[in-house]
Amino acid sequence: MSNEIKDNILEIRKYPDPVLKKVSEEVTVFDDELSDFVKKLFASMRVHDGVGLAAPQVGVLKKIAVVEYDGKSYVLINPKVIDQKGIQESEEGCLSFPGIYANVMRPQWVKIEAQDVNGNIQVFEGEGYTARAFLHEMDHLTGKLFIDYLSNLKRNAIKKKVSKHTGGHF
Ligand code: NI
């Protein structure tokens, strides 16, 4: 990996880092620093073979996320769901929970509105896995994690597994 690429890789916060449970702030300034940060989010997502990454996962509490799936890249700044249809259940993972996967119910289709790095409003429609990725990343911006959709039993099993991985106490 070249140094130029390495400089763009941000450290991904892993559960139970408390930053993952916080609510992010709206982005109001659209400057070079923001564009640079979005580039780093994409680079950090790609190096881990992720399909999405949200700012809180790198310790930045701002409403910024990126998604890349099926050859398409999406920048989601201050994103909002404006319409949704149907329901799907499928396995989901998260770069903040390495090696952990669980079935999560999500709408089958969503229409979202988000700003790009220049502050322009974009509308995206996503179906299936793309809808899932949009919603998973948007949840990160309000401190919601995919394990929050699971039963207490399943969530506790995951918490135990995570604490073993990270060497936490009990
Ligand atoms: Ni995630």
CSV table of C-alpha atoms and ligand atoms in Angstrom, one decimal:
chain,number,residue,atom,x,y,z
A,1,MET,CA,0.0,0.0,0.0
A,2,SER,CA,1.4,3.4,-0.9
A,3,ASN,CA,1.9,6.1,1.7
A,4,GLU,CA,-0.6,8.3,0.0
A,5,ILE,CA,-3.3,5.6,0.4
A,6,LYS,CA,-2.3,4.8,4.0
A,7,ASP,CA,-2.7,8.5,4.9
A,8,ASN,CA,-6.3,8.2,3.9
A,9,ILE,CA,-7.2,5.2,6.0
A,10,LEU,CA,-9.0,6.1,9.2
A,11,GLU,CA,-9.2,3.8,12.2
A,12,ILE,CA,-12.5,2.1,12.5
A,13,ARG,CA,-14.1,2.2,16.0
A,14,LYS,CA,-15.3,-1.2,17.1
A,15,TYR,CA,-18.3,-1.9,19.4
A,16,PRO,CA,-18.6,-1.2,22.3
A,17,ASP,CA,-16.9,2.1,21.7
A,18,PRO,CA,-19.4,4.7,23.1
A,19,VAL,CA,-19.0,7.0,20.1
A,20,LEU,CA,-21.1,4.4,18.2
A,21,LYS,CA,-24.2,5.1,20.4
A,22,LYS,CA,-24.1,9.0,20.0
A,23,VAL,CA,-26.3,11.1,17.7
A,24,SER,CA,-24.4,13.0,15.0
A,25,GLU,CA,-24.8,16.6,14.1
A,26,GLU,CA,-26.0,18.1,10.8
A,27,VAL,CA,-23.4,19.2,8.4
A,28,THR,CA,-23.6,23.0,7.7
A,29,VAL,CA,-20.2,23.7,6.2
A,30,PHE,CA,-19.4,22.3,2.7
A,31,ASP,CA,-15.7,23.0,2.3
A,32,ASP,CA,-12.5,21.2,1.2
A,33,GLU,CA,-12.2,19.6,4.6
A,34,LEU,CA,-15.5,17.9,4.1
A,35,SER,CA,-14.6,16.6,0.6
A,36,ASP,CA,-11.3,15.4,2.0
A,37,PHE,CA,-13.1,13.6,4.8
A,38,VAL,CA,-15.5,11.9,2.4
A,39,LYS,CA,-12.5,10.7,0.3
A,40,LYS,CA,-11.0,9.2,3.4
A,41,LEU,CA,-14.3,7.5,4.3
A,42,PHE,CA,-14.4,5.8,0.9
A,43,ALA,CA,-10.8,4.8,1.2
A,44,SER,CA,-11.3,3.4,4.7
A,45,MET,CA,-14.4,1.5,3.6
A,46,ARG,CA,-12.7,0.0,0.5
A,47,VAL,CA,-9.7,-1.2,2.4
A,48,HIS,CA,-12.0,-3.3,4.6
A,49,ASP,CA,-14.2,-4.5,1.7
A,50,GLY,CA,-17.2,-2.7,3.2
A,51,VAL,CA,-20.2,-1.6,1.3
A,52,GLY,CA,-20.8,1.4,3.6
A,53,LEU,CA,-19.2,3.5,6.3
A,54,ALA,CA,-20.5,6.3,8.5
A,55,ALA,CA,-18.6,9.1,10.1
A,56,PRO,CA,-19.2,8.0,13.8
A,57,GLN,CA,-17.5,4.7,12.9
A,58,VAL,CA,-14.3,6.7,12.6
A,59,GLY,CA,-15.0,8.9,15.6
A,60,VAL,CA,-16.6,11.9,13.8
A,61,LEU,CA,-20.1,12.8,15.0
A,62,LYS,CA,-21.4,14.4,11.8
A,63,LYS,CA,-24.2,13.2,9.6
A,64,ILE,CA,-21.9,11.9,6.8
A,65,ALA,CA,-21.9,8.4,5.3
A,66,VAL,CA,-20.8,6.6,2.2
A,67,VAL,CA,-22.2,3.6,0.4
A,68,GLU,CA,-20.7,1.7,-2.5
A,69,TYR,CA,-22.5,-1.3,-4.0
A,70,ASP,CA,-23.0,-2.8,-7.4
A,71,GLY,CA,-20.5,-0.4,-9.1
A,72,LYS,CA,-22.3,2.7,-7.7
A,73,SER,CA,-21.0,5.2,-5.1
A,74,TYR,CA,-23.2,7.3,-2.9
A,75,VAL,CA,-22.3,10.3,-0.7
A,76,LEU,CA,-24.9,10.7,2.0
A,77,ILE,CA,-24.7,14.0,3.9
A,78,ASN,CA,-27.6,14.9,6.2
A,79,PRO,CA,-29.6,12.0,4.6
A,80,LYS,CA,-33.3,11.5,5.2
A,81,VAL,CA,-35.7,8.8,4.2
A,82,ILE,CA,-38.6,10.3,2.1
A,83,ASP,CA,-40.4,7.1,1.1
A,84,GLN,CA,-40.2,3.4,1.7
A,85,LYS,CA,-42.0,0.2,0.6
A,86,GLY,CA,-42.1,-3.5,1.4
A,87,ILE,CA,-40.0,-5.5,3.8
A,88,GLN,CA,-37.0,-7.8,3.5
A,89,GLU,CA,-35.1,-10.0,5.9
A,90,SER,CA,-31.4,-10.7,5.3
A,91,GLU,CA,-28.1,-11.1,6.9
A,92,GLU,CA,-26.3,-7.9,7.9
A,93,GLY,CA,-22.9,-7.1,9.2
A,94,CYS,CA,-21.0,-4.0,10.2
A,95,LEU,CA,-17.3,-2.9,10.1
A,96,SER,CA,-17.6,-2.0,13.8
A,97,PHE,CA,-18.6,-5.6,14.5
A,98,PRO,CA,-15.9,-7.7,12.7
A,99,GLY,CA,-17.0,-11.3,12.0
A,100,ILE,CA,-20.6,-10.8,13.4
A,101,TYR,CA,-23.6,-11.2,11.2
A,102,ALA,CA,-27.3,-11.4,12.0
A,103,ASN,CA,-30.7,-11.3,10.2
A,104,VAL,CA,-32.3,-7.9,10.2
A,105,MET,CA,-35.7,-6.8,8.8
A,106,ARG,CA,-35.6,-3.7,6.6
A,107,PRO,CA,-37.8,-2.0,4.0
A,108,GLN,CA,-37.3,-3.6,0.6
A,109,TRP,CA,-37.1,-0.2,-1.2
A,110,VAL,CA,-36.3,3.3,0.0
A,111,LYS,CA,-36.1,6.8,-1.5
A,112,ILE,CA,-33.7,9.0,0.3
A,113,GLU,CA,-32.6,12.6,0.0
A,114,ALA,CA,-29.1,13.6,0.9
A,115,GLN,CA,-26.6,16.4,0.2
A,116,ASP,CA,-23.4,15.9,-1.7
A,117,VAL,CA,-20.0,17.5,-0.8
A,118,ASN,CA,-21.1,20.8,-2.4
A,119,GLY,CA,-24.3,20.9,-0.4
A,120,ASN,CA,-26.5,20.0,-3.5
A,121,ILE,CA,-29.6,17.9,-2.7
A,122,GLN,CA,-29.6,14.5,-4.4
A,123,VAL,CA,-32.4,11.9,-4.4
A,124,PHE,CA,-31.5,8.2,-4.5
A,125,GLU,CA,-33.7,5.1,-4.8
A,126,GLY,CA,-32.4,1.8,-3.5
A,127,GLU,CA,-33.8,-1.6,-3.6
A,128,GLY,CA,-32.8,-4.8,-1.7
A,129,TYR,CA,-29.2,-4.7,-0.6
A,130,THR,CA,-28.7,-1.1,-1.6
A,131,ALA,CA,-31.8,-0.1,0.5
A,132,ARG,CA,-30.3,-2.1,3.4
A,133,ALA,CA,-26.9,-0.4,3.1
A,134,PHE,CA,-28.5,3.1,3.0
A,135,LEU,CA,-30.6,2.4,6.1
A,136,HIS,CA,-27.8,0.7,8.0
A,137,GLU,CA,-25.5,3.7,7.4
A,138,MET,CA,-28.2,6.3,8.2
A,139,ASP,CA,-28.9,4.4,11.5
A,140,HIS,CA,-25.3,5.0,12.5
A,141,LEU,CA,-25.9,8.8,12.3
A,142,THR,CA,-28.5,8.5,15.2
A,143,GLY,CA,-26.5,6.0,17.2
A,144,LYS,CA,-28.5,3.0,16.2
A,145,LEU,CA,-26.7,-0.2,15.5
A,146,PHE,CA,-27.9,-3.3,13.7
A,147,ILE,CA,-27.9,-5.4,16.9
A,148,ASP,CA,-30.6,-3.0,18.3
A,149,TYR,CA,-33.1,-4.7,15.9
A,150,LEU,CA,-32.4,-8.2,17.5
A,151,SER,CA,-34.0,-9.9,20.4
A,152,ASN,CA,-32.4,-9.5,23.8
A,153,LEU,CA,-31.2,-13.1,23.6
A,154,LYS,CA,-29.5,-12.6,20.3
A,155,ARG,CA,-28.1,-9.3,21.2
A,156,ASN,CA,-26.6,-10.6,24.5
A,157,ALA,CA,-25.0,-13.5,22.6
A,158,ILE,CA,-23.3,-11.0,20.2
A,159,LYS,CA,-22.2,-8.8,23.1
A,160,LYS,CA,-20.6,-11.9,24.7
A,161,LYS,CA,-18.8,-12.8,21.5
A,162,VAL,CA,-17.6,-9.3,21.0
A,163,SER,CA,-16.2,-9.0,24.5
A,164,LYS,CA,-14.3,-12.2,24.0
A,165,HIS,CA,-12.8,-10.9,20.8
A,166,THR,CA,-11.7,-7.6,22.3
A,167,GLY,CA,-10.4,-9.1,25.5
A,168,GLY,CA,-13.0,-7.1,27.6
A,169,HIS,CA,-13.9,-8.3,31.1
A,170,PHE,CA,-16.9,-10.6,31.1
B,1,NI,NI,-22.2,-0.4,10.3
